[in-house]
């Protein structure tokens, strides 16, 4: 729902630019997302929204040749979807300021999953990005599924100028969604998890996601389940981008039923 909210609005804005839309002087919109997978997903949605239009969307993420990305950036795409770390790299290594100049007339900045982007881990990246973006004539939009303390603090600081919209309709858990909590000793968790996944496999459940708190635990569970004969894929930040994309594709296609993931997948 969030991607539709800003994606369709941006696509509609593009149509209103008339002749400027066909040959933009600068990118019109920049969407910043916390993970590569989310950036790819948002980029794919823009391609779907702009079907029949000449809108060009560029995805700027790590794991891809940075020189090819820089060349694509200065070729004036309409929309740029980027992760903070990779966009910061472009700006820091932009000796002739060609990449920074690309955003000189940016009209729309979207911080998708703003609750995550406002965490301290992204603070330095966003500071550099914001320093290189124009502050005048730019609309900044923050989208989040949760209201965290950082967002509430930002709302209080900008109370006079910020517009807050909260969508409550349809946020209740669907009636057929069953939630279970299992309280067990920590050293028994892996045994119980294997049993649950094994039973689920026998019952023909199509897909299961297991979230872990760290990369180490994610990889450990993947290796343990594979050793015990349960086919699974792992998704975490240490994996190379092509391996992450392949794991996600295998899970989404139904080839593999079990996905072990860090919070990358939750985003």
mmCIF file of C-alpha atoms in Angstrom:
data_model
loop_
_atom_site.group_PDB
_atom_site.id
_atom_site.type_symbol
_atom_site.label_atom_id
_atom_site.label_comp_id
_atom_site.label_asym_id
_atom_site.label_seq_id
_atom_site.Cartn_x
_atom_site.Cartn_y
_atom_site.Cartn_z
ATOM 1 C CA UNK A 1 0.000 0.000 0.000
ATOM 2 C CA UNK A 2 2.831 2.431 0.784
ATOM 3 C CA UNK A 3 4.486 1.956 -2.603
ATOM 4 C CA UNK A 4 1.195 2.569 -4.400
ATOM 5 C CA UNK A 5 0.595 5.712 -2.322
ATOM 6 C CA UNK A 6 3.728 7.494 -3.492
ATOM 7 C CA UNK A 7 4.394 5.568 -6.715
ATOM 8 C CA UNK A 8 1.135 6.435 -8.457
ATOM 9 C CA UNK A 9 1.380 10.027 -7.245
ATOM 10 C CA UNK A 10 4.882 10.401 -8.703
ATOM 11 C CA UNK A 11 3.857 8.756 -11.990
ATOM 12 C CA UNK A 12 0.897 11.139 -12.168
ATOM 13 C CA UNK A 13 3.202 14.093 -11.524
ATOM 14 C CA UNK A 14 5.414 12.943 -14.383
ATOM 15 C CA UNK A 15 2.466 12.989 -16.768
ATOM 16 C CA UNK A 16 1.759 16.578 -15.733
ATOM 17 C CA UNK A 17 5.221 17.717 -16.789
ATOM 18 C CA UNK A 18 4.220 17.510 -20.462
ATOM 19 C CA UNK A 19 7.250 18.020 -22.716
ATOM 20 C CA UNK A 20 9.671 18.143 -19.774
ATOM 21 C CA UNK A 21 8.702 14.576 -18.980
ATOM 22 C CA UNK A 22 9.981 13.210 -22.275
ATOM 23 C CA UNK A 23 13.432 14.791 -21.807
ATOM 24 C CA UNK A 24 13.929 15.608 -18.122
ATOM 25 C CA UNK A 25 16.798 17.897 -17.240
ATOM 26 C CA UNK A 26 17.208 16.174 -13.865
ATOM 27 C CA UNK A 27 15.675 13.253 -11.953
ATOM 28 C CA UNK A 28 12.313 14.372 -10.614
ATOM 29 C CA UNK A 29 11.983 11.920 -7.722
ATOM 30 C CA UNK A 30 14.343 10.092 -5.370
ATOM 31 C CA UNK A 31 13.132 7.194 -3.214
ATOM 32 C CA UNK A 32 15.467 6.046 -0.431
ATOM 33 C CA UNK A 33 14.869 2.594 1.074
ATOM 34 C CA UNK A 34 16.793 0.688 3.797
ATOM 35 C CA UNK A 35 17.430 -2.593 1.930
ATOM 36 C CA UNK A 36 18.431 -3.694 -1.550
ATOM 37 C CA UNK A 37 15.492 -6.079 -1.868
ATOM 38 C CA UNK A 38 13.026 -3.325 -1.065
ATOM 39 C CA UNK A 39 14.718 -0.992 -3.553
ATOM 40 C CA UNK A 40 14.389 -3.640 -6.281
ATOM 41 C CA UNK A 41 10.745 -4.221 -5.339
ATOM 42 C CA UNK A 42 9.926 -0.493 -5.444
ATOM 43 C CA UNK A 43 11.723 -0.150 -8.770
ATOM 44 C CA UNK A 44 9.723 -3.067 -10.211
ATOM 45 C CA UNK A 45 6.502 -1.420 -9.015
ATOM 46 C CA UNK A 46 7.421 1.804 -10.784
ATOM 47 C CA UNK A 47 7.900 -0.119 -14.008
ATOM 48 C CA UNK A 48 4.432 -1.619 -13.491
ATOM 49 C CA UNK A 49 2.828 1.760 -12.679
ATOM 50 C CA UNK A 50 4.398 3.394 -15.729
ATOM 51 C CA UNK A 51 3.338 0.752 -18.226
ATOM 52 C CA UNK A 52 2.687 2.592 -21.485
ATOM 53 C CA UNK A 53 4.683 5.628 -20.353
ATOM 54 C CA UNK A 54 8.272 6.561 -21.128
ATOM 55 C CA UNK A 55 9.222 6.813 -17.457
ATOM 56 C CA UNK A 56 12.757 5.609 -16.752
ATOM 57 C CA UNK A 57 13.482 4.315 -13.248
ATOM 58 C CA UNK A 58 17.024 3.560 -12.045
ATOM 59 C CA UNK A 59 17.743 1.270 -9.083
ATOM 60 C CA UNK A 60 20.941 2.245 -7.228
ATOM 61 C CA UNK A 61 22.047 -0.475 -4.795
ATOM 62 C CA UNK A 62 25.194 -2.197 -3.581
ATOM 63 C CA UNK A 63 26.485 -5.360 -5.213
ATOM 64 C CA UNK A 64 26.392 -3.712 -8.659
ATOM 65 C CA UNK A 65 29.268 -2.037 -10.545
ATOM 66 C CA UNK A 66 29.360 1.503 -9.145
ATOM 67 C CA UNK A 67 30.866 2.947 -12.341
ATOM 68 C CA UNK A 68 28.010 1.668 -14.475
ATOM 69 C CA UNK A 69 25.559 3.093 -11.942
ATOM 70 C CA UNK A 70 27.276 6.502 -12.056
ATOM 71 C CA UNK A 71 26.996 6.534 -15.836
ATOM 72 C CA UNK A 72 23.316 5.651 -15.608
ATOM 73 C CA UNK A 73 22.729 8.369 -12.988
ATOM 74 C CA UNK A 74 24.110 11.150 -15.158
ATOM 75 C CA UNK A 75 21.996 9.946 -18.094
ATOM 76 C CA UNK A 76 18.980 11.663 -16.467
ATOM 77 C CA UNK A 77 16.515 8.953 -15.337
ATOM 78 C CA UNK A 78 13.110 10.221 -14.221
ATOM 79 C CA UNK A 79 13.091 8.347 -10.895
ATOM 80 C CA UNK A 80 15.954 7.028 -8.767
ATOM 81 C CA UNK A 81 15.367 4.318 -6.144
ATOM 82 C CA UNK A 82 18.395 3.891 -3.897
ATOM 83 C CA UNK A 83 19.734 2.467 -0.666
ATOM 84 C CA UNK A 84 21.455 5.038 1.588
ATOM 85 C CA UNK A 85 24.880 3.376 1.638
ATOM 86 C CA UNK A 86 25.332 3.099 -2.120
ATOM 87 C CA UNK A 87 23.928 6.574 -2.830
ATOM 88 C CA UNK A 88 26.309 7.988 -0.213
ATOM 89 C CA UNK A 89 29.223 6.238 -1.968
ATOM 90 C CA UNK A 90 28.303 7.906 -5.250
ATOM 91 C CA UNK A 91 28.221 11.322 -3.594
ATOM 92 C CA UNK A 92 31.472 10.840 -1.639
ATOM 93 C CA UNK A 93 33.442 9.661 -4.677
ATOM 94 C CA UNK A 94 31.921 12.253 -6.992
ATOM 95 C CA UNK A 95 35.034 14.397 -7.504
ATOM 96 C CA UNK A 96 33.602 16.456 -10.366
ATOM 97 C CA UNK A 97 30.151 16.681 -8.677
ATOM 98 C CA UNK A 98 28.413 15.234 -11.720
ATOM 99 C CA UNK A 99 26.250 12.894 -9.631
ATOM 100 C CA UNK A 100 25.359 15.614 -7.117
ATOM 101 C CA UNK A 101 24.350 17.919 -9.969
ATOM 102 C CA UNK A 102 21.898 15.267 -11.154
ATOM 103 C CA UNK A 103 19.698 16.074 -8.158
ATOM 104 C CA UNK A 104 19.979 19.857 -8.453
ATOM 105 C CA UNK A 105 16.301 20.216 -9.350
ATOM 106 C CA UNK A 106 14.853 17.298 -7.415
ATOM 107 C CA UNK A 107 11.146 17.794 -6.761
ATOM 108 C CA UNK A 108 10.199 14.805 -4.594
ATOM 109 C CA UNK A 109 12.174 12.942 -1.924
ATOM 110 C CA UNK A 110 10.594 9.819 -0.415
ATOM 111 C CA UNK A 111 11.997 8.080 2.668
ATOM 112 C CA UNK A 112 10.388 4.654 2.477
ATOM 113 C CA UNK A 113 10.334 2.654 5.734
ATOM 114 C CA UNK A 114 11.184 5.910 7.496
ATOM 115 C CA UNK A 115 11.173 4.266 10.935
ATOM 116 C CA UNK A 116 14.193 2.184 9.881
ATOM 117 C CA UNK A 117 15.963 4.981 8.002
ATOM 118 C CA UNK A 118 15.787 7.233 11.067
ATOM 119 C CA UNK A 119 17.723 4.694 13.139
ATOM 120 C CA UNK A 120 21.249 5.795 14.186
ATOM 121 C CA UNK A 121 22.802 3.287 11.778
ATOM 122 C CA UNK A 122 21.687 5.353 8.778
ATOM 123 C CA UNK A 123 22.329 8.771 10.334
ATOM 124 C CA UNK A 124 25.675 9.478 8.653
ATOM 125 C CA UNK A 125 24.512 8.223 5.254
ATOM 126 C CA UNK A 126 21.377 10.383 5.319
ATOM 127 C CA UNK A 127 23.341 13.413 6.515
ATOM 128 C CA UNK A 128 25.604 13.239 3.455
ATOM 129 C CA UNK A 129 22.672 12.594 1.126
ATOM 130 C CA UNK A 130 20.621 15.495 2.495
ATOM 131 C CA UNK A 131 23.623 17.824 2.244
ATOM 132 C CA UNK A 132 23.795 17.157 -1.497
ATOM 133 C CA UNK A 133 20.075 17.570 -2.207
ATOM 134 C CA UNK A 134 18.329 20.900 -2.863
ATOM 135 C CA UNK A 135 16.245 22.158 0.037
ATOM 136 C CA UNK A 136 14.082 24.587 -1.946
ATOM 137 C CA UNK A 137 11.069 23.565 -4.026
ATOM 138 C CA UNK A 138 11.373 19.983 -2.778
ATOM 139 C CA UNK A 139 8.613 17.929 -1.227
ATOM 140 C CA UNK A 140 9.822 15.410 1.363
ATOM 141 C CA UNK A 141 7.600 12.425 2.144
ATOM 142 C CA UNK A 142 8.095 9.901 4.940
ATOM 143 C CA UNK A 143 6.301 6.558 4.741
ATOM 144 C CA UNK A 144 6.240 4.038 7.577
ATOM 145 C CA UNK A 145 4.062 1.154 8.726
ATOM 146 C CA UNK A 146 4.901 1.891 12.363
ATOM 147 C CA UNK A 147 5.092 5.071 14.451
ATOM 148 C CA UNK A 148 8.401 4.863 16.314
ATOM 149 C CA UNK A 149 9.843 7.332 18.826
ATOM 150 C CA UNK A 150 12.101 8.838 16.151
ATOM 151 C CA UNK A 151 9.141 9.576 13.862
ATOM 152 C CA UNK A 152 7.100 11.019 16.723
ATOM 153 C CA UNK A 153 10.041 13.251 17.696
ATOM 154 C CA UNK A 154 10.367 14.427 14.105
ATOM 155 C CA UNK A 155 6.644 15.157 14.035
ATOM 156 C CA UNK A 156 6.935 17.310 17.178
ATOM 157 C CA UNK A 157 9.856 19.305 15.753
ATOM 158 C CA UNK A 158 8.032 20.001 12.473
ATOM 159 C CA UNK A 159 4.519 20.311 13.894
ATOM 160 C CA UNK A 160 3.952 23.674 12.187
ATOM 161 C CA UNK A 161 4.968 22.594 8.683
ATOM 162 C CA UNK A 162 4.497 18.814 8.563
ATOM 163 C CA UNK A 163 1.329 17.072 7.407
ATOM 164 C CA UNK A 164 0.609 13.769 9.150
ATOM 165 C CA UNK A 165 -1.701 11.147 7.689
ATOM 166 C CA UNK A 166 -2.418 7.933 9.573
ATOM 167 C CA UNK A 167 -4.292 5.120 7.846
ATOM 168 C CA UNK A 168 -6.134 2.990 10.393
ATOM 169 C CA UNK A 169 -8.637 1.271 8.130
ATOM 170 C CA UNK A 170 -7.808 -2.356 7.455
ATOM 171 C CA UNK A 171 -4.917 -2.535 9.947
ATOM 172 C CA UNK A 172 -6.517 -5.215 12.112
ATOM 173 C CA UNK A 173 -5.216 -8.770 11.804
ATOM 174 C CA UNK A 174 -7.306 -10.726 9.315
ATOM 175 C CA UNK A 175 -9.769 -13.166 10.847
ATOM 176 C CA UNK A 176 -8.137 -16.301 9.432
ATOM 177 C CA UNK A 177 -4.652 -15.386 10.696
ATOM 178 C CA UNK A 178 -3.709 -17.588 13.661
ATOM 179 C CA UNK A 179 -1.000 -16.319 15.999
ATOM 180 C CA UNK A 180 0.895 -18.697 18.276
ATOM 181 C CA UNK A 181 3.465 -18.130 20.996
ATOM 182 C CA UNK A 182 5.657 -20.980 22.218
ATOM 183 C CA UNK A 183 7.556 -20.459 25.487
ATOM 184 C CA UNK A 184 10.438 -22.940 25.741
ATOM 185 C CA UNK A 185 14.010 -23.090 27.146
ATOM 186 C CA UNK A 186 16.497 -21.285 24.908
ATOM 187 C CA UNK A 187 18.624 -24.407 24.387
ATOM 188 C CA UNK A 188 15.572 -26.268 23.047
ATOM 189 C CA UNK A 189 14.530 -23.693 20.458
ATOM 190 C CA UNK A 190 16.247 -25.316 17.508
ATOM 191 C CA UNK A 191 14.686 -28.725 18.260
ATOM 192 C CA UNK A 192 11.191 -27.257 18.506
ATOM 193 C CA UNK A 193 11.748 -25.188 15.358
ATOM 194 C CA UNK A 194 12.809 -28.248 13.369
ATOM 195 C CA UNK A 195 9.729 -30.154 14.532
ATOM 196 C CA UNK A 196 7.393 -27.297 13.593
ATOM 197 C CA UNK A 197 8.970 -26.960 10.140
ATOM 198 C CA UNK A 198 8.941 -30.714 9.579
ATOM 199 C CA UNK A 199 5.235 -30.971 10.493
ATOM 200 C CA UNK A 200 4.441 -27.972 8.300
ATOM 201 C CA UNK A 201 6.221 -29.610 5.380
ATOM 202 C CA UNK A 202 4.236 -32.829 5.821
ATOM 203 C CA UNK A 203 0.998 -30.820 5.902
ATOM 204 C CA UNK A 204 1.906 -29.160 2.613
ATOM 205 C CA UNK A 205 2.277 -25.549 3.748
ATOM 206 C CA UNK A 206 3.451 -23.565 0.747
ATOM 207 C CA UNK A 207 5.772 -21.087 2.433
ATOM 208 C CA UNK A 208 7.317 -20.390 5.831
ATOM 209 C CA UNK A 209 9.560 -17.493 6.900
ATOM 210 C CA UNK A 210 11.779 -17.834 9.959
ATOM 211 C CA UNK A 211 13.158 -14.524 11.240
ATOM 212 C CA UNK A 212 16.405 -14.369 13.197
ATOM 213 C CA UNK A 213 18.057 -11.575 15.165
ATOM 214 C CA UNK A 214 21.552 -11.889 13.681
ATOM 215 C CA UNK A 215 23.322 -12.960 10.511
ATOM 216 C CA UNK A 216 25.210 -15.668 12.426
ATOM 217 C CA UNK A 217 22.029 -17.323 13.700
ATOM 218 C CA UNK A 218 20.441 -17.041 10.250
ATOM 219 C CA UNK A 219 23.330 -18.866 8.569
ATOM 220 C CA UNK A 220 23.552 -21.408 11.407
ATOM 221 C CA UNK A 221 19.872 -22.348 11.140
ATOM 222 C CA UNK A 222 20.143 -22.618 7.364
ATOM 223 C CA UNK A 223 23.062 -25.027 7.638
ATOM 224 C CA UNK A 224 21.411 -27.082 10.411
ATOM 225 C CA UNK A 225 18.125 -27.454 8.505
ATOM 226 C CA UNK A 226 19.962 -28.357 5.306
ATOM 227 C CA UNK A 227 21.968 -31.010 7.184
ATOM 228 C CA UNK A 228 18.745 -32.456 8.651
ATOM 229 C CA UNK A 229 17.134 -32.718 5.224
ATOM 230 C CA UNK A 230 14.857 -29.653 5.187
ATOM 231 C CA UNK A 231 15.452 -27.634 2.045
ATOM 232 C CA UNK A 232 15.700 -23.916 2.818
ATOM 233 C CA UNK A 233 17.337 -20.703 1.629
ATOM 234 C CA UNK A 234 19.011 -17.983 3.694
ATOM 235 C CA UNK A 235 18.701 -14.231 3.254
ATOM 236 C CA UNK A 236 21.030 -11.877 5.110
ATOM 237 C CA UNK A 237 23.329 -8.901 4.546
ATOM 238 C CA UNK A 238 26.598 -10.845 4.293
ATOM 239 C CA UNK A 239 25.486 -12.719 1.184
ATOM 240 C CA UNK A 240 26.416 -11.263 -2.194
ATOM 241 C CA UNK A 241 23.602 -9.525 -4.029
ATOM 242 C CA UNK A 242 23.264 -12.184 -6.718
ATOM 243 C CA UNK A 243 22.930 -14.885 -4.044
ATOM 244 C CA UNK A 244 20.342 -12.821 -2.138
ATOM 245 C CA UNK A 245 18.306 -12.302 -5.298
ATOM 246 C CA UNK A 246 18.545 -15.998 -6.187
ATOM 247 C CA UNK A 247 17.435 -17.083 -2.691
ATOM 248 C CA UNK A 248 14.462 -14.745 -2.748
ATOM 249 C CA UNK A 249 13.471 -15.842 -6.255
ATOM 250 C CA UNK A 250 13.552 -19.526 -5.298
ATOM 251 C CA UNK A 251 11.357 -18.836 -2.270
ATOM 252 C CA UNK A 252 8.850 -16.632 -4.111
ATOM 253 C CA UNK A 253 8.507 -19.147 -6.943
ATOM 254 C CA UNK A 254 7.721 -21.944 -4.489
ATOM 255 C CA UNK A 255 10.793 -23.989 -5.395
ATOM 256 C CA UNK A 256 11.859 -23.797 -1.727
ATOM 257 C CA UNK A 257 9.276 -23.605 1.052
ATOM 258 C CA UNK A 258 11.418 -22.260 3.899
ATOM 259 C CA UNK A 259 13.160 -18.876 4.054
ATOM 260 C CA UNK A 260 15.550 -18.144 6.957
ATOM 261 C CA UNK A 261 16.081 -14.398 7.118
ATOM 262 C CA UNK A 262 17.169 -11.412 9.132
ATOM 263 C CA UNK A 263 15.054 -8.248 9.097
ATOM 264 C CA UNK A 264 16.035 -7.730 5.437
ATOM 265 C CA UNK A 265 12.995 -9.813 4.493
ATOM 266 C CA UNK A 266 10.674 -7.992 6.904
ATOM 267 C CA UNK A 267 11.284 -4.800 4.950
#
